[in-house]
């Protein structure tokens, strides 16, 4: 019963002389790769043309019927010659099987189609092989170096695939639709073989999954693309996986030392982020826009998972946040931007945060031993400063200018937080001042300061000149001379010209009894004061010109700025 394989070329189909004793097989087209050969008890699916050896006339053809022939080999379900002629055959192999009458339909023939003692020639193309003992075959094509999680029953997976028959014919592809196939595992939503073959996969892993027909679509096939009893081959790439029970996963990447405050519900936060899918594909980035994402925490302004993940953060902290779709954008996704049922991965870096109720925070870092005067409203001060964001980015510094910064406190020349930080300082004192945006530049950008930015100032008071109230050019420190005119009339001649008036005022300032408005030329102030008192404009002040009503005193002592 040994099978004789007589191999001839496609062009020289020559049989041995004399009557055929056994099947003659001409393997005229053999694939280079043959992972499996037909064995006894295997099922096969093949196309064929059947002709008579004598005249080449066709008596049967699966091609004409438009349907491949399916049978089991070696158990008598085929004519004996075909049972022998199909053994050892590879998928996509073409062979010509010549069958003598005693291994075909013998001296009787069949049904008026096959005459007695006919030698039959079958031109066969093998399309599929499987066995009832077959299992799902899995071949790993590529696997990422790190794999934090593998797929399990009840997980929801998103994957790309190419689906082919065992012969290599493509029947479906998610790539051609530019959309992943999304489904639950282990819940009967897939064919049994795929449910099994997708288990234990990592995100980014590629597998070849070979599914025998009885674990695929079986005898019925599927539509016009998958014939009955077809072995299916899926090349799969896992893009995403999550479980409906998953919560937000937070992984701290970098936590600054000395963190004394963390974010809570109601805080307003500014952070940078890169948003990717689990396969590493970037879908959004604040860095690309060169602008932080700004929002309130725990108040529903961001997706639910991010609201949770933004709790307990320090300024400067970096963390990775993995958000399952039921805490992100769900089954619908966001247009072409985020697919349905996508797990989102955010790498975030906290720039700053504050609470709308935050005050200006002042920390004295150096205080001189002697402190005779403290800065207050109306004082003219000179100070050094560095202004930075909370991540250390320097915005401005007084060192970049030729002179120190000068301002009059209470004149609305600086932001409210800086005004507060500069009050109550001694000359030589240094401070660190944290200014929330509602005491800074608010929600508006201002000269390089981002919207809603918390500002960090390092301050040093260099010079302090005590000031006078708004609208005044000169004030008495304590009570002035009474009566006033004799004190002004230094030479006792009953009249006070400008020069004498100037000497008198300067003596009061030098003696600490009076104060001129700082930051304005003293000669100009004194001249204005003199002109206000010299009512008749004769170039001198006499005692009668000082005898005026209280209202007039206010008007004379004041000068419009």
C-alpha positions in Angstrom: 0.0 0.0 0.0 2.9 2.3 -0.3 2.0 5.5 -2.2 4.2 6.0 -5.3 4.8 9.7 -6.0 5.9 10.0 -9.6 6.9 13.7 -10.0 6.9 15.1 -13.5 7.2 18.7 -14.7 4.2 20.7 -15.8 5.4 20.4 -19.4 6.2 16.7 -19.5 3.2 14.8 -18.1 4.4 11.3 -19.1 3.1 8.2 -17.5 5.0 4.9 -17.0 4.4 2.3 -19.8 1.7 -0.3 -19.3 -1.3 -0.3 -17.0 -1.2 1.9 -13.9 -0.9 0.0 -10.7 -1.1 3.0 -8.4 -1.8 6.7 -8.3 0.6 9.0 -10.1 1.2 12.4 -8.6 2.7 15.4 -10.5 3.5 18.1 -7.9 4.0 20.8 -10.5 3.6 23.9 -8.2 4.8 23.6 -4.6 4.9 26.7 -2.3 8.3 27.6 -0.8 6.9 27.4 2.7 4.8 24.5 3.8 4.1 24.5 7.5 1.7 21.5 7.3 1.0 18.6 5.0 -2.2 16.6 4.6 -2.3 13.5 6.8 -4.8 10.7 7.2 -8.0 11.9 9.0 -7.3 15.5 8.1 -10.1 17.6 6.6 -9.3 19.4 3.3 -10.9 22.0 1.2 -9.7 22.2 -2.4 -10.6 23.2 -5.9 -10.2 20.7 -8.8 -10.8 20.1 -12.4 -11.5 16.4 -13.3 -10.7 15.1 -16.8 -10.3 11.8 -18.6 -6.8 10.8 -19.2 -7.7 9.3 -22.6 -9.1 12.4 -24.3 -8.7 15.2 -21.7 -12.5 15.8 -21.6 -13.7 17.4 -18.4 -16.2 15.4 -16.4 -16.4 17.6 -13.2 -15.1 20.9 -11.8 -15.5 22.6 -8.4 -14.6 25.9 -10.2 -17.7 25.4 -12.4 -19.9 25.0 -9.3 -18.2 28.1 -7.7 -17.6 26.1 -4.5 -14.6 24.3 -3.2 -14.8 20.6 -2.4 -14.6 19.6 1.3 -13.9 16.1 2.6 -11.9 14.1 5.1 -8.8 12.2 3.9 -8.0 8.5 4.4 -11.3 7.3 5.8 -13.0 6.2 2.5 -15.0 9.3 1.9 -13.1 9.9 -1.3 -12.2 7.4 -4.0 -9.2 5.5 -3.0 -7.0 7.2 -5.5 -7.8 10.7 -4.2 -7.4 9.5 -0.6 -3.8 8.6 -1.6 -3.2 11.5 -4.0 -4.0 14.2 -1.5 -1.6 12.9 1.2 1.4 15.1 1.8 -0.1 18.1 0.0 0.5 21.7 1.2 -1.9 24.6 1.2 -1.6 26.5 -2.2 0.1 23.5 -3.7 -1.0 22.5 -7.2 -0.7 18.9 -8.2 -2.0 16.6 -10.9 -3.3 13.3 -9.6 -3.7 10.4 -12.1 -6.0 7.7 -10.8 -6.2 4.2 -12.3 -9.7 2.6 -12.6 -9.3 0.2 -9.7 -8.6 3.1 -7.4 -11.4 5.1 -8.9 -14.8 3.9 -10.2 -13.5 0.5 -11.5 -15.1 -1.6 -14.3 -18.6 -0.2 -13.6 -18.1 3.6 -13.8 -20.7 5.8 -12.3 -24.0 7.4 -13.3 -23.3 7.7 -16.9 -20.6 10.3 -16.3 -17.6 8.1 -15.6 -17.4 5.2 -18.1 -16.0 1.8 -17.0 -12.2 1.4 -16.7 -11.6 5.1 -17.0 -8.3 6.6 -15.9 -9.1 9.9 -14.2 -6.9 13.0 -13.9 -7.6 15.5 -11.1 -5.9 18.9 -11.2 -6.0 20.0 -7.6 -5.4 23.3 -5.7 -5.4 22.8 -2.0 -7.0 25.7 0.0 -7.3 24.5 3.5 -6.3 21.7 6.0 -7.6 21.1 9.5 -8.2 18.3 12.0 -10.7 17.8 14.7 -7.9 17.7 17.2 -6.6 21.1 16.1 -6.5 23.9 18.6 -6.1 27.7 18.1 -2.5 28.3 17.1 -0.8 31.4 18.3 2.5 32.8 17.0 3.9 35.9 18.6 5.3 38.2 15.9 6.4 41.2 18.0 6.1 42.0 21.7 7.0 45.2 23.6 9.9 45.0 26.0 7.7 46.1 28.9 4.2 44.9 29.5 2.3 46.2 32.5 -0.9 44.4 31.7 -2.2 41.6 29.6 -5.7 41.0 28.2 -8.1 38.8 30.2 -11.7 37.7 30.0 -14.2 40.5 30.5 -11.6 43.1 29.3 -12.6 45.4 26.5 -10.0 45.5 23.7 -9.4 47.7 20.7 -7.3 46.0 18.0 -6.3 46.2 14.4 -6.2 43.0 12.2 -5.8 41.6 8.8 -8.0 38.5 8.3 -7.0 35.9 5.6 -7.9 32.4 4.7 -5.3 29.8 5.1 -4.5 30.2 1.4 -3.6 33.9 2.1 -6.7 35.4 0.5 -7.7 38.6 2.4 -11.3 38.6 3.6 -11.3 41.5 6.0 -9.1 44.2 7.4 -9.7 46.9 10.1 -6.9 48.9 8.5 -8.9 49.3 5.3 -11.7 50.9 7.4 -9.2 53.0 9.4 -10.8 51.9 12.6 -10.0 49.4 15.3 -12.3 46.5 16.1 -13.6 47.0 19.6 -15.1 44.3 21.7 -15.3 42.5 25.1 -13.4 39.3 25.6 -14.9 36.1 26.9 -18.5 37.2 26.5 -19.4 35.5 23.3 -19.1 38.6 21.1 -16.3 37.0 19.1 -15.8 33.6 17.4 -14.5 31.2 20.0 -11.0 31.0 18.4 -10.5 34.8 18.6 -11.8 34.9 22.2 -9.0 32.4 23.0 -6.3 33.8 20.8 -6.6 37.4 22.1 -6.0 36.4 25.7 -2.7 37.3 27.4 -1.7 40.0 24.9 0.1 43.2 25.7 -0.6 46.6 24.3 1.5 46.9 21.2 1.9 43.1 20.8 1.5 41.5 17.3 0.2 37.9 17.0 -0.7 35.5 14.3 -3.8 33.6 15.4 -4.8 30.6 13.3 -8.4 29.5 14.0 -9.7 26.1 12.8 -13.1 26.2 11.2 -15.0 24.6 14.1 -13.8 27.5 16.3 -14.6 30.0 13.6 -17.7 30.0 11.3 -17.9 26.3 10.7 -20.1 24.7 8.1 -22.0 27.9 7.3 -19.1 30.3 6.7 -19.9 34.0 6.7 -21.4 35.8 3.8 -19.5 35.7 0.6 -16.1 36.3 2.0 -15.6 33.3 4.3 -16.5 30.0 2.8 -17.8 27.0 4.8 -15.2 25.1 6.9 -12.5 27.8 6.5 -9.5 28.0 8.7 -9.0 31.7 9.5 -5.7 33.5 10.0 -5.7 36.8 11.9 -2.6 39.1 12.2 -3.5 41.1 15.2 -2.1 44.3 16.8 -3.5 45.2 20.3 -4.0 48.9 20.5 -5.9 49.3 23.8 -7.3 47.3 26.7 -9.3 48.2 29.8 -11.8 46.7 32.2 -15.1 48.2 33.1 -14.0 48.0 36.7 -10.8 50.0 36.1 -10.2 53.2 38.0 -7.8 56.0 37.2 -4.2 54.9 37.6 -1.8 57.6 38.9 2.0 57.1 38.7 4.2 59.8 40.3 7.2 60.5 38.0 8.8 63.4 39.9 7.7 64.9 43.2 9.6 68.1 44.3 11.1 68.1 47.8 9.6 70.4 50.4 6.1 70.2 49.1 4.0 71.9 51.8 0.7 72.2 49.9 -1.2 69.9 47.5 -4.2 70.5 45.2 -7.7 70.1 46.5 -11.2 70.5 45.1 -11.9 74.2 44.2 -8.2 75.0 43.4 -7.4 76.5 40.0 -4.5 74.7 38.3 -2.2 75.5 35.4 -0.4 72.4 33.9 1.3 71.2 30.8 0.5 67.8 29.4 1.0 65.3 26.6 -2.0 63.2 25.8 -1.5 59.8 24.2 -3.3 56.6 23.6 -1.9 53.4 25.2 0.0 52.5 22.1 1.9 55.8 22.4 0.1 57.7 19.6 -0.1 61.4 20.6 -3.5 63.0 20.3 -3.0 66.4 22.0 -0.2 68.4 23.7 -0.3 71.8 25.5 3.4 72.0 24.8 2.7 72.2 21.1 0.4 75.2 21.7 3.0 76.8 24.1 0.2 77.4 26.6 -0.8 75.6 29.8 -4.2 74.1 30.3 -5.9 76.0 33.0 -9.0 74.8 35.0 -10.7 74.4 38.3 -10.3 71.1 40.1 -13.2 68.8 41.1 -15.9 71.1 39.6 -16.7 69.2 36.4 -14.7 71.4 33.9 -12.6 68.4 32.8 -13.3 64.7 32.2 -14.1 62.8 35.4 -10.9 60.9 35.5 -8.8 64.0 35.2 -10.7 65.7 38.0 -9.7 62.8 40.2 -6.1 62.7 39.0 -5.5 66.4 39.6 -6.1 66.0 43.4 -3.1 65.9 45.7 -0.5 67.5 43.4 2.4 69.6 44.3 3.7 72.6 42.3 6.4 71.2 39.9 5.1 67.6 40.2 5.1 65.3 37.2 2.8 62.3 37.0 1.4 59.9 34.5 -2.4 59.4 34.5 -4.1 56.5 32.8 -7.9 57.1 32.4 -10.3 54.4 31.3 -12.9 55.4 28.7 -15.8 55.3 31.2 -14.0 58.1 33.1 -13.0 59.9 29.9 -15.0 60.2 26.6 -16.8 56.8 26.7 -18.0 54.9 23.7 -18.5 57.9 21.5 -15.1 59.5 21.8 -14.6 62.9 20.3 -15.1 63.1 16.5 -11.9 62.1 14.6 -9.9 63.3 17.6 -10.4 60.5 20.1 -11.8 57.1 19.1 -14.7 55.6 21.0 -13.7 53.5 24.1 -10.2 54.8 24.1 -8.0 54.7 27.2 -6.2 58.0 27.6 -2.7 58.5 29.0 -1.7 62.0 30.2 1.8 62.9 31.3 1.3 66.1 33.2 3.6 68.7 34.8 2.1 71.1 37.3 3.2 74.7 36.8 1.2 76.3 39.6 -2.1 76.3 41.4 -4.0 78.6 43.7 -7.4 79.0 45.4 -9.6 82.0 44.7 -9.5 82.6 48.5 -5.7 82.6 48.7 -4.1 85.8 50.3 -0.7 87.2 49.3 1.9 85.0 51.1 4.8 87.0 52.5 8.0 85.3 54.0 10.7 87.5 55.5 14.1 86.0 54.5 16.3 88.7 56.0 15.6 91.5 58.5 18.2 94.1 59.5 18.9 94.6 63.2 17.9 98.2 63.2 14.5 99.1 61.7 13.5 102.7 62.5 11.1 103.2 59.6 8.7 100.9 57.8 7.3 101.4 54.3 3.7 102.5 54.2 1.2 104.3 51.9 2.5 107.4 50.2 6.2 106.5 50.8 8.6 106.7 47.9 10.7 103.5 47.8 13.5 102.0 45.8 13.7 98.2 45.6 15.3 95.3 43.9 13.2 92.3 42.7 13.2 89.1 40.7 9.8 88.0 39.4 9.3 84.3 38.4 6.7 81.8 37.8 6.3 79.1 40.4 8.2 76.6 38.3 11.3 78.9 38.5 10.9 80.5 35.1 12.3 84.1 35.5 10.1 86.7 33.9 11.6 90.0 35.1 14.4 91.3 37.3 15.5 94.8 38.3 19.1 93.7 37.5 18.3 94.1 33.8 17.8 97.8 34.2 20.3 100.6 34.9 18.6 101.8 38.0 16.5 100.3 40.8 12.7 100.2 40.6 11.0 103.2 42.2 7.4 103.5 43.2 5.1 105.4 45.5 3.1 103.1 47.7 -0.6 103.5 47.5 -0.5 105.2 44.1 -1.7 102.1 42.1 1.6 101.9 40.2 2.1 98.2 40.8 -0.2 95.1 41.1 -2.1 94.8 44.3 -0.1 91.8 45.5 3.3 93.5 45.0 1.9 96.6 46.8 1.0 94.5 49.8 4.4 92.7 49.7 6.3 96.0 49.7 4.5 97.5 52.7 5.9 97.3 56.2 9.4 96.7 55.0 12.6 98.1 56.6 15.5 99.3 54.5 17.7 96.3 53.9 14.9 93.8 54.5 14.4 90.9 52.0 11.2 89.0 51.4 9.7 86.2 49.3 6.2 87.0 48.2 3.8 84.6 46.5 1.0 86.5 44.6 -2.1 84.6 43.4 -3.5 85.9 40.1 -6.5 87.7 41.7 -3.9 90.0 43.3 -1.7 89.9 40.2 -2.7 90.1 36.5 -5.8 88.0 36.8 -7.0 86.0 33.8 -5.3 88.2 31.3 -1.8 88.0 29.9 0.4 90.9 30.7 3.9 91.5 29.2 5.0 87.9 29.3 3.0 86.9 32.3 0.7 84.0 31.4 -3.0 84.0 32.1 -4.0 83.2 35.7 -0.3 82.8 36.7 0.8 82.7 40.3 3.9 85.0 40.6 6.9 84.6 42.9 8.8 87.8 43.9 12.1 88.1 45.7 12.2 91.6 47.1 14.8 93.8 48.8 14.0 97.3 50.0 17.0 99.6 49.2 15.8 103.1 50.0 12.8 104.6 51.8 11.6 108.2 51.7 8.6 108.9 53.8 5.7 110.4 51.8 2.8 112.7 52.2 -0.9 112.0 51.6 -2.3 112.0 48.2 -3.0 115.6 47.0 -0.5 117.2 49.4 3.0 118.5 48.6 4.1 119.2 52.2 2.9 118.1 55.6 3.9 118.9 59.2 5.2 116.0 61.3 3.4 116.7 64.5 2.2 120.3 65.2 3.6 123.1 63.1 4.8 126.5 64.6 2.1 128.5 66.3 2.0 131.3 65.4 3.3 130.4 62.0 4.3 133.8 60.4 6.9 134.8 63.0 8.6 131.5 62.6 8.7 132.0 58.8 9.9 135.6 59.1 13.5 134.6 59.9 14.9 138.1 59.7 12.0 139.8 61.4 11.2 142.3 58.7 7.5 141.5 58.6 7.8 140.0 55.1 8.9 136.7 53.7 10.2 136.6 50.1 10.7 133.2 48.2 14.3 132.8 49.3 13.5 133.2 53.0 10.4 130.9 52.6 12.6 128.2 50.9 15.1 128.4 53.8 12.3 128.0 56.3 10.7 125.0 54.7 14.1 123.2 54.2 14.9 123.8 57.9 11.6 122.1 58.8 12.4 119.1 56.6 16.0 118.8 57.9 14.8 119.0 61.5 12.2 116.3 60.9 9.3 118.7 61.6 8.0 118.7 58.1 8.0 116.5 55.0 8.0 117.3 51.2 6.4 114.9 48.7 9.2 112.6 47.7 10.2 112.0 44.1 9.4 115.6 43.0 11.9 118.4 42.7 12.0 120.3 46.1 12.5 123.7 44.5 9.4 123.2 42.4 7.3 122.2 45.4 8.5 125.1 47.5 7.8 127.6 44.6 4.3 126.3 44.2 3.7 126.5 48.0 5.0 130.1 48.0 2.9 131.1 45.0 -0.2 129.7 46.8 0.5 131.9 49.9 1.5 135.0 48.0 -2.1 135.9 47.3 -1.4 139.4 45.8 1.5 138.1 43.8 3.9 140.8 44.9 6.8 138.4 45.5 6.5 138.3 49.2 4.2 136.9 51.9 3.0 139.1 54.7 1.1 138.0 57.9 -2.3 139.1 56.6 -1.9 136.6 53.7 -1.7 133.7 56.3 -4.9 134.9 58.1 -7.4 132.9 56.1 -10.3 130.6 56.7 -9.9 126.9 57.4 -11.1 126.0 53.9 -8.5 128.4 52.5 -5.8 126.8 54.6 -6.6 123.4 53.0 -6.5 124.9 49.6 -3.2 126.7 50.2 -1.5 123.6 51.7 -2.6 121.4 48.8 -1.3 121.3 45.3 -2.7 119.3 42.4 -0.4 116.6 41.3 
